[in-house]
PDB file of C-alpha atoms in Angstrom:
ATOM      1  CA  UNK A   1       9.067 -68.190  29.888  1.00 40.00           C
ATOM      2  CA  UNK A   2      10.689 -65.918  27.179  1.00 52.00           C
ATOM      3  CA  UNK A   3       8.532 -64.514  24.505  1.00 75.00           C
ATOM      4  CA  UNK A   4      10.863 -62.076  22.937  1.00 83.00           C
ATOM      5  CA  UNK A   5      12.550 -62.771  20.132  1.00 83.00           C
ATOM      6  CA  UNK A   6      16.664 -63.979  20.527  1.00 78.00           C
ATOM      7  CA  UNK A   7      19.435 -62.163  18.915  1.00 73.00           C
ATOM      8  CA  UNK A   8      19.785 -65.338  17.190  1.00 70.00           C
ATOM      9  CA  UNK A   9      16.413 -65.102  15.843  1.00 78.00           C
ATOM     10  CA  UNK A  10      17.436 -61.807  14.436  1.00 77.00           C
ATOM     11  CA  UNK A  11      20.266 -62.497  13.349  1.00 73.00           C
ATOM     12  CA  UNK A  12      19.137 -65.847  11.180  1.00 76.00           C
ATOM     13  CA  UNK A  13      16.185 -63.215   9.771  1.00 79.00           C
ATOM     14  CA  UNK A  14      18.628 -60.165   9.242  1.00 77.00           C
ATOM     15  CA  UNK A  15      20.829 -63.035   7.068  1.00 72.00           C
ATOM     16  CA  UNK A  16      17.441 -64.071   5.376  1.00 75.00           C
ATOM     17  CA  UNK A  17      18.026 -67.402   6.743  1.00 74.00           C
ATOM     18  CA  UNK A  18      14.731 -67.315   8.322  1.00 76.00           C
ATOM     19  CA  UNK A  19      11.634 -69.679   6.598  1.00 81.00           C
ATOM     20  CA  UNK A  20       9.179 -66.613   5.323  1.00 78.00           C
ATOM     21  CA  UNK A  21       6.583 -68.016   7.872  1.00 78.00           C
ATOM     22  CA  UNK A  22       8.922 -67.185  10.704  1.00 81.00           C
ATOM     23  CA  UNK A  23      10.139 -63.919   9.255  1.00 82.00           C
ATOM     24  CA  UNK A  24       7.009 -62.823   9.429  1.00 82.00           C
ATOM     25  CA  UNK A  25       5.983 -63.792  12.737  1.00 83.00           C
ATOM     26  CA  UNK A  26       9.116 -62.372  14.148  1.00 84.00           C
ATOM     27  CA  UNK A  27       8.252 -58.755  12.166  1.00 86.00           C
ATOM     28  CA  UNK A  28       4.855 -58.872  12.962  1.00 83.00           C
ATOM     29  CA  UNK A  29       5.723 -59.190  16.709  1.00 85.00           C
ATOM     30  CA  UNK A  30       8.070 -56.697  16.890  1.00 84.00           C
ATOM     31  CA  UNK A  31       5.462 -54.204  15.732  1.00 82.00           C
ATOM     32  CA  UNK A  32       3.760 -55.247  19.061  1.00 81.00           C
ATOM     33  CA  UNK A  33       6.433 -55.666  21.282  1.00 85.00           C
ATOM     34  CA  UNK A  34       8.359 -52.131  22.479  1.00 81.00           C
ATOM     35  CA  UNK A  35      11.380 -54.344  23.699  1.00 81.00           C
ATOM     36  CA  UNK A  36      11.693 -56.649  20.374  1.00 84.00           C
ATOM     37  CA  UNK A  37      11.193 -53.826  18.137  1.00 82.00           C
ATOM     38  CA  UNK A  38      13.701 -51.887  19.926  1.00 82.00           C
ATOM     39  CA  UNK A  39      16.312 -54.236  19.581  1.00 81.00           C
ATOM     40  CA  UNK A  40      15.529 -55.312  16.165  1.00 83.00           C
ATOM     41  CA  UNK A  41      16.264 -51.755  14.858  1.00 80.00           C
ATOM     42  CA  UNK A  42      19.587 -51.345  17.249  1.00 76.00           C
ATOM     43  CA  UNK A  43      20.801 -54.918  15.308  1.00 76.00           C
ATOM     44  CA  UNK A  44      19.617 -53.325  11.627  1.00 75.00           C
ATOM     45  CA  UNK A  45      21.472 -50.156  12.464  1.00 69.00           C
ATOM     46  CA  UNK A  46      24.241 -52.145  14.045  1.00 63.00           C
ATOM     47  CA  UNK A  47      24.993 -53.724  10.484  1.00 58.00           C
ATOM     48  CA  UNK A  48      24.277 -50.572   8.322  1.00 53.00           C
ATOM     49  CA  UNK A  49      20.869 -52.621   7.695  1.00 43.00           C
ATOM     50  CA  UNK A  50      17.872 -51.668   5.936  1.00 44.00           C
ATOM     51  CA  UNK A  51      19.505 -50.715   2.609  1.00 47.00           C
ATOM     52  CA  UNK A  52      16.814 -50.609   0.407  1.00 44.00           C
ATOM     53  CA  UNK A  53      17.820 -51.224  -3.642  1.00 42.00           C
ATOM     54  CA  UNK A  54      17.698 -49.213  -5.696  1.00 39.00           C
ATOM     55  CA  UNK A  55      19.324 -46.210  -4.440  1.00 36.00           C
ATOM     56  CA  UNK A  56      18.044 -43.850  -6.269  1.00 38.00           C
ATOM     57  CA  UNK A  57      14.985 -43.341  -5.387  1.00 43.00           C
ATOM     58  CA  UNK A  58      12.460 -40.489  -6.460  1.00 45.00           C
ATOM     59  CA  UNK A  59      10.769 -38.411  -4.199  1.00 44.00           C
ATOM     60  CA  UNK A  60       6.810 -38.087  -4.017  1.00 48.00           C
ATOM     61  CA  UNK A  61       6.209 -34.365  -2.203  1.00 46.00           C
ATOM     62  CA  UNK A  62       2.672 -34.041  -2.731  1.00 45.00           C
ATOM     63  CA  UNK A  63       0.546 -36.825  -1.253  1.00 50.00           C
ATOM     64  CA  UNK A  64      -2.447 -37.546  -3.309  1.00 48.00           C
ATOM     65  CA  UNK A  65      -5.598 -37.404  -1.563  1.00 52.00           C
ATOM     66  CA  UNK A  66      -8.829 -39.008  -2.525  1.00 49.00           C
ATOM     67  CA  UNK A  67     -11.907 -37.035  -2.919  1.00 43.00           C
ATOM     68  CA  UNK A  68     -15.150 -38.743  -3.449  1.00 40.00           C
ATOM     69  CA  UNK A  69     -18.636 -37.606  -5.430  1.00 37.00           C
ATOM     70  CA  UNK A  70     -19.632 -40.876  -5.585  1.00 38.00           C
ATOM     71  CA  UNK A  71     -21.115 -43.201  -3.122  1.00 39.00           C
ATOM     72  CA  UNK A  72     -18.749 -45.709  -2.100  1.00 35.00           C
ATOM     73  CA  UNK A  73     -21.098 -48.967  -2.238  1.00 38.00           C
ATOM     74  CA  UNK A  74     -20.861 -47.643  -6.304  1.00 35.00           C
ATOM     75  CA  UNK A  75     -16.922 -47.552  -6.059  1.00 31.00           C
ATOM     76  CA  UNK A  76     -16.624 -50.809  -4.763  1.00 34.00           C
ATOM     77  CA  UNK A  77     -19.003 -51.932  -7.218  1.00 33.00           C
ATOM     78  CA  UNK A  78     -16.703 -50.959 -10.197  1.00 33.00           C
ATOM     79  CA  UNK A  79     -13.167 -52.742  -9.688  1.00 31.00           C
ATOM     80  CA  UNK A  80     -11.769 -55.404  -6.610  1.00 30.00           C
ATOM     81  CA  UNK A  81      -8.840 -54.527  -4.914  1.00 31.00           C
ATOM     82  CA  UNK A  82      -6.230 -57.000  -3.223  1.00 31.00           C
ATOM     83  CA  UNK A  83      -5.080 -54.576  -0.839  1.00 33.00           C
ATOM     84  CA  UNK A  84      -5.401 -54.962   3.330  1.00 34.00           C
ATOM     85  CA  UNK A  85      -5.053 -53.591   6.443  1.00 35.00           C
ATOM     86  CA  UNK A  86      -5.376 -55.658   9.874  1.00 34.00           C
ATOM     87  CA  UNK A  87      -7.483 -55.393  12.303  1.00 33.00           C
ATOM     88  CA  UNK A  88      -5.044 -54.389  14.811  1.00 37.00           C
ATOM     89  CA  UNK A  89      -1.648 -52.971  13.978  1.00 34.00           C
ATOM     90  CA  UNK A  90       0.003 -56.020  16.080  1.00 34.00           C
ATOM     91  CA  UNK A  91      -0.835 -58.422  13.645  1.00 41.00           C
ATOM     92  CA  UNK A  92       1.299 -56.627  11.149  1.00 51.00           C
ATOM     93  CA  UNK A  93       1.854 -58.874   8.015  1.00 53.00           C
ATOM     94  CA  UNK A  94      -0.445 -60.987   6.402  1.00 53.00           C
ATOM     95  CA  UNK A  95      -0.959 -63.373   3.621  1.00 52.00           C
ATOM     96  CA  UNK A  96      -2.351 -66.056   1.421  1.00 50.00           C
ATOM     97  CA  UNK A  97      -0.224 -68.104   0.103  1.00 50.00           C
ATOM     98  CA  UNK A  98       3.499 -69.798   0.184  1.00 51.00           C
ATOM     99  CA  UNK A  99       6.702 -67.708  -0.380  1.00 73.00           C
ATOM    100  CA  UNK A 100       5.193 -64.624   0.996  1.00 85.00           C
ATOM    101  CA  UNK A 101       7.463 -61.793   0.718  1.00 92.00           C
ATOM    102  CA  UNK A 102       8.516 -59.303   3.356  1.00 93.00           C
ATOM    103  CA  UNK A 103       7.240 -55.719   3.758  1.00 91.00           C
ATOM    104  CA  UNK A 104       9.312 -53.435   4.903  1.00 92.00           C
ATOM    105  CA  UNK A 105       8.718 -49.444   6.313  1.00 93.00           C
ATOM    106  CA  UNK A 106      11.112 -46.585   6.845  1.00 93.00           C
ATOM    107  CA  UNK A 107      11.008 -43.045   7.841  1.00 93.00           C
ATOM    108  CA  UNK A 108      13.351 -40.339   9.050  1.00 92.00           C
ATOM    109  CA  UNK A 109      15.241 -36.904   7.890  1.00 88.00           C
ATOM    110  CA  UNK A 110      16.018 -37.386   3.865  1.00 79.00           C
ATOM    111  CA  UNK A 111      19.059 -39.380   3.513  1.00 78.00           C
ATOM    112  CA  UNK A 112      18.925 -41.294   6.992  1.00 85.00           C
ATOM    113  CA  UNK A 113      16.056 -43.175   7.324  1.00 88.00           C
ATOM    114  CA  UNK A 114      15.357 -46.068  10.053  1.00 91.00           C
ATOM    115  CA  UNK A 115      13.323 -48.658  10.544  1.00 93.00           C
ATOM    116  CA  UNK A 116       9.565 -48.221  11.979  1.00 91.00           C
ATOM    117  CA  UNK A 117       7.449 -50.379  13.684  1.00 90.00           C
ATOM    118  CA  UNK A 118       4.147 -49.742  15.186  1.00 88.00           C
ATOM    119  CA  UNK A 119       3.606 -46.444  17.213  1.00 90.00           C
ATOM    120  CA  UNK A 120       6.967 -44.957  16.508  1.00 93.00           C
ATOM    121  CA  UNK A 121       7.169 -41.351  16.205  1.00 93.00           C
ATOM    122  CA  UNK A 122       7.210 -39.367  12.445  1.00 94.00           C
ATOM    123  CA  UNK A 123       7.367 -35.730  11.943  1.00 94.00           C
ATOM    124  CA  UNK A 124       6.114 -33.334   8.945  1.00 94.00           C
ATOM    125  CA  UNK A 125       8.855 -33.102   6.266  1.00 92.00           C
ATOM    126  CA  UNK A 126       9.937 -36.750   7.053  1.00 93.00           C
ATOM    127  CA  UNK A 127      10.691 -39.034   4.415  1.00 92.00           C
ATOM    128  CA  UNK A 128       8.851 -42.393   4.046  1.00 94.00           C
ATOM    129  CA  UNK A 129      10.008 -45.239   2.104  1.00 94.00           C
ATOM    130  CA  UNK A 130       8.835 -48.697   1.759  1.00 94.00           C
ATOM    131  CA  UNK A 131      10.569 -51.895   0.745  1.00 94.00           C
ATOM    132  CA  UNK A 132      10.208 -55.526   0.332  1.00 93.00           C
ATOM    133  CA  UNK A 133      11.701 -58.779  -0.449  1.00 93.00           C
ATOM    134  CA  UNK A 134      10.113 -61.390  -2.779  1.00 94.00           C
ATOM    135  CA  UNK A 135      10.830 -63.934  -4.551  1.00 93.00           C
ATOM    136  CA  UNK A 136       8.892 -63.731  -7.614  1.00 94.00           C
ATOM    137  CA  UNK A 137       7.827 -60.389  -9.444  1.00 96.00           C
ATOM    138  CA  UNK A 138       3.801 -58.260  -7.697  1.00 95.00           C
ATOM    139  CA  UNK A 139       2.618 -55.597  -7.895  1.00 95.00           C
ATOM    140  CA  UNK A 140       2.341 -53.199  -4.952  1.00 91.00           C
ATOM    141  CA  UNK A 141       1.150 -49.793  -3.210  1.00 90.00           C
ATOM    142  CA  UNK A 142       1.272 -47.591  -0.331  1.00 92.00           C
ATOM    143  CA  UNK A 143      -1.803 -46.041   0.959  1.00 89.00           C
ATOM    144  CA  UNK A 144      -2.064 -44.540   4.181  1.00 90.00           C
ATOM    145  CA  UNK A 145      -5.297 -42.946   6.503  1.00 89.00           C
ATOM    146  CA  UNK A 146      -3.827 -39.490   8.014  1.00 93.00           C
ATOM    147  CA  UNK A 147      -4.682 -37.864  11.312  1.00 92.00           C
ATOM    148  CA  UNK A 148      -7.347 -36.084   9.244  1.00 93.00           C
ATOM    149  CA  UNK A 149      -9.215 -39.062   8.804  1.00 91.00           C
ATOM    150  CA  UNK A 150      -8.034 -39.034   5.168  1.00 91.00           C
ATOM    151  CA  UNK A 151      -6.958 -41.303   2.704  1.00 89.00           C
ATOM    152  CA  UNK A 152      -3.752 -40.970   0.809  1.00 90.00           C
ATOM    153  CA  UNK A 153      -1.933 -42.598  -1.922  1.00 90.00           C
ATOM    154  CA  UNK A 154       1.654 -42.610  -1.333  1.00 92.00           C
ATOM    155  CA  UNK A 155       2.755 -45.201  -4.032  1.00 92.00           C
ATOM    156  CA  UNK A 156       1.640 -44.765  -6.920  1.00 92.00           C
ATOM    157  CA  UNK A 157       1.862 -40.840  -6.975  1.00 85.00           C
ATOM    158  CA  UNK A 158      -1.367 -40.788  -9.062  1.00 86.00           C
ATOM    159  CA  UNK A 159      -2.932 -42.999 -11.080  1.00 87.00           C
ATOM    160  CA  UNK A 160      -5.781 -46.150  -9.688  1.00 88.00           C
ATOM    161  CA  UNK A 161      -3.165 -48.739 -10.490  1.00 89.00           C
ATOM    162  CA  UNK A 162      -0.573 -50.560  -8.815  1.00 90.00           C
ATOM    163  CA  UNK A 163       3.163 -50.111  -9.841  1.00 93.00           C
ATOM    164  CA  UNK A 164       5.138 -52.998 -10.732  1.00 95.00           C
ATOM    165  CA  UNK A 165       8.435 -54.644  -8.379  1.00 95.00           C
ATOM    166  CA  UNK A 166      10.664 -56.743  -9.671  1.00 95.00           C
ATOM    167  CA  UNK A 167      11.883 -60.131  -7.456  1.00 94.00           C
ATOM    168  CA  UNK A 168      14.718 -59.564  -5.144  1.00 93.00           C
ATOM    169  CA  UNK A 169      16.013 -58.922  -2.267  1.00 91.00           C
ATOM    170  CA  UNK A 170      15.470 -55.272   0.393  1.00 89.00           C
ATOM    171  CA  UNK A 171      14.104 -53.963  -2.857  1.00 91.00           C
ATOM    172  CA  UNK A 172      12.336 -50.408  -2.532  1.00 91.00           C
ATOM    173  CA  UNK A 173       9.171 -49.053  -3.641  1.00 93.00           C
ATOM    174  CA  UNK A 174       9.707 -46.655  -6.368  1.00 89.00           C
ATOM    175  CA  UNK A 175       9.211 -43.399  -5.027  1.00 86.00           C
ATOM    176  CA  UNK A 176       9.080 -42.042  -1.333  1.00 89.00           C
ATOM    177  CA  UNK A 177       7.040 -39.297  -0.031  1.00 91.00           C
ATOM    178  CA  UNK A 178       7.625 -36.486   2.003  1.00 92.00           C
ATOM    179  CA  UNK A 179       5.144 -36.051   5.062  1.00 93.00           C
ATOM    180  CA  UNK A 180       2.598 -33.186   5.231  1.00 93.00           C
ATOM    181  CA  UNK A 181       2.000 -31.088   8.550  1.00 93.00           C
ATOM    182  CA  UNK A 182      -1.096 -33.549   9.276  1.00 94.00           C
ATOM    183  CA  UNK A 183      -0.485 -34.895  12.666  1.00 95.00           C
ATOM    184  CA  UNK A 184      -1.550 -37.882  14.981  1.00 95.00           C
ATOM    185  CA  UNK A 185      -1.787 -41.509  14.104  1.00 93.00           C
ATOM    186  CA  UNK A 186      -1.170 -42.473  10.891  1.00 93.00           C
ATOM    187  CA  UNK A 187      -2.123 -45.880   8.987  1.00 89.00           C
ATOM    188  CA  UNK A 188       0.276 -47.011   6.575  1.00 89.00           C
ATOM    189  CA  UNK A 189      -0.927 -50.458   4.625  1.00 87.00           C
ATOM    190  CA  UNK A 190       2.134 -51.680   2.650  1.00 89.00           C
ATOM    191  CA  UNK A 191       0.255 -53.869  -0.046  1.00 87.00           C
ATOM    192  CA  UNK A 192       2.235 -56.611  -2.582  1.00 91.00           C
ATOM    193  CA  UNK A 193       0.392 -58.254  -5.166  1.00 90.00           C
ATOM    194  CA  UNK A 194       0.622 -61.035  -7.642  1.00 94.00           C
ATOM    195  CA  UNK A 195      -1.894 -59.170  -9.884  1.00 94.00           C
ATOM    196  CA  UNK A 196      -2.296 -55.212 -10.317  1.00 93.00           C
ATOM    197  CA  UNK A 197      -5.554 -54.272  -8.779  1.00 88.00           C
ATOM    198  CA  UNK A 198      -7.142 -50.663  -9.039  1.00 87.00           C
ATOM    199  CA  UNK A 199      -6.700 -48.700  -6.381  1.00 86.00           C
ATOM    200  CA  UNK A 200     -10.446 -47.080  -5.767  1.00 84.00           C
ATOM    201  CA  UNK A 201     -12.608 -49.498  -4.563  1.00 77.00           C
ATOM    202  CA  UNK A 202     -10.488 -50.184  -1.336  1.00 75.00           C
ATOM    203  CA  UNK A 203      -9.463 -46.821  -1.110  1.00 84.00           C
ATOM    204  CA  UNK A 204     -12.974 -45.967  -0.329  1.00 81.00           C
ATOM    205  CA  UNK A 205     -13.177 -49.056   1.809  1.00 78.00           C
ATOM    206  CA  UNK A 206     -10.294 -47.838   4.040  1.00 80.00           C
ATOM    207  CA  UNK A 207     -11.724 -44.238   4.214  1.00 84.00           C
ATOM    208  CA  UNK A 208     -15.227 -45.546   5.927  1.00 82.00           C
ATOM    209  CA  UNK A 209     -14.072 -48.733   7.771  1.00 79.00           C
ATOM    210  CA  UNK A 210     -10.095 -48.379   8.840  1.00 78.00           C
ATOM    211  CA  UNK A 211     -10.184 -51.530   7.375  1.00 72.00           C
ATOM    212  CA  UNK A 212     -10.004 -53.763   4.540  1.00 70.00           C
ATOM    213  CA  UNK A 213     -10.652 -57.380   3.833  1.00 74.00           C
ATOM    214  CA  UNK A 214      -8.085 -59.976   2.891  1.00 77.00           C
ATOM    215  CA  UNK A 215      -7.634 -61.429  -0.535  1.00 80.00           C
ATOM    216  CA  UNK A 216      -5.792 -64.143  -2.279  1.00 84.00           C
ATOM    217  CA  UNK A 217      -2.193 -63.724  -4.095  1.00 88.00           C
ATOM    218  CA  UNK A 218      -1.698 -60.419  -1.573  1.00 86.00           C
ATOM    219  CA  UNK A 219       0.412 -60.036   1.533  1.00 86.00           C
ATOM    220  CA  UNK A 220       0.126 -57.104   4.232  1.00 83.00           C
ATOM    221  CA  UNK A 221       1.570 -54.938   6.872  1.00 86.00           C
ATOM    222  CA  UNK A 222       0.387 -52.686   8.459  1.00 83.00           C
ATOM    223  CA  UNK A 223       1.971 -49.924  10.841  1.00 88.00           C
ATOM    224  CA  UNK A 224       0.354 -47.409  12.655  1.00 90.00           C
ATOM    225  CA  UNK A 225       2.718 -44.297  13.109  1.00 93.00           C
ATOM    226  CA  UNK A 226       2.805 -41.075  15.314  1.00 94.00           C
ATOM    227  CA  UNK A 227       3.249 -38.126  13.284  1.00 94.00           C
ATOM    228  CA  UNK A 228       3.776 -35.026  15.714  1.00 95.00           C
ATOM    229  CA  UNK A 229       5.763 -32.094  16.059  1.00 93.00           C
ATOM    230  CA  UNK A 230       9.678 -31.774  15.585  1.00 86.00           C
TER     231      UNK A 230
END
């Protein structure tokens, strides 16, 4: 019995022929599987894949960290938050709802990113970009829990609001961020929205749990990354 996925399989997704239940079960198994993930980013860079619109694309240097004098049963007491992380990093994207859109992560020097999926390695001074493809106009962010055991926003730069994305296709977040000199395992939860949400009460959840619970109108993924040394 075969349980990776065929280059057929990749190729129907990589041509966005794929239903968006099956897109996401291939992605989401590829962040589990070494050999499928492999071979999913040789086909993307095979094709010049992973060109994430627009291409312009603003850089974040400073992360922004979250600092609490507050207790955090308050926090979560003042605003709800669509935004999740799984349980385990395999499980990679999730959703409620039909027409879920796709979540997509990249990191690498400036100017030549690549595809990650769980455990692959990042380094300080990296750039990290994330991306998606929906159908109908959300709302996202990018939050991340550092070797540090702290919480970051990545997208938005600042603020306690989601930014907006427009519907289309291997769209990109609006800014990227350069990676600090924090290193070991890294948490990044790509969030998409149909409904901004404040940022603070699951920030807070993320910081004491390493997790957060799902909501309706929001789809996930979630990849755990490496960050060591060059």
């Amino acid at each position: 019995m075969n349980d990776h996925i065929s280059d057929l399989r990749w190729d129907r997704l990589l041509a966005d022929e794929l239903p968006a239940d099956q897109r996401t079960s291939a992605l989401a198994h590829a962040d589990g599987c070494a050999s499928c993930g492999a071979r999913y980013r040789e086909l993307l860079a095979g094709q010049g894949a992973f060109k994430l619109r627009p291409v312009q694309i603003p850089f974040a240097p400073r992360r922004s960290r979250w600092w609490w004098s507050a207790p955090i049963g308050a926090l979560a007491a003042a605003a709800v938050l669509v935004l999740v992380v799984t349980r385990k990093p395999a499980e990679g994207e999730r959703t409620k709802g039909a027409d879920k859109p796709a979540l997509l992560l990249s990191a690498g020097r400036p100017g030549a990113l690549v595809p990650m999926m769980g455990n692959d390695a990042i380094h300080p001074g990296d750039s990290l970009q994330a991306g998606y493809t929906a159908k109908t106009d959300g709302f996202g962010a990018v939050i991340a829990l550092d070797g540090a055991n702290q919480v970051l926003t990545y997208v938005p730069a600042s603020g306690d609001a989601m930014v907006a994305l427009p519907a289309g296709t291997d769209r990109s977040f609006p800014s990227s961020t350069l990676l600090d000199d924090v290193l070991g395992k890294e948490t990044i939860a790509i969030v998409w929205c149909e409904v901004a949400q404040p940022l603070a009460p699951f920030v807070a959840e993320l910081r004491s749990t390493n997790t957060l619970a799902d909501r309706d109108g929001c789809t996930i993924r979630i990849v755990v990354l490496d960050k060591a040394a060059r």
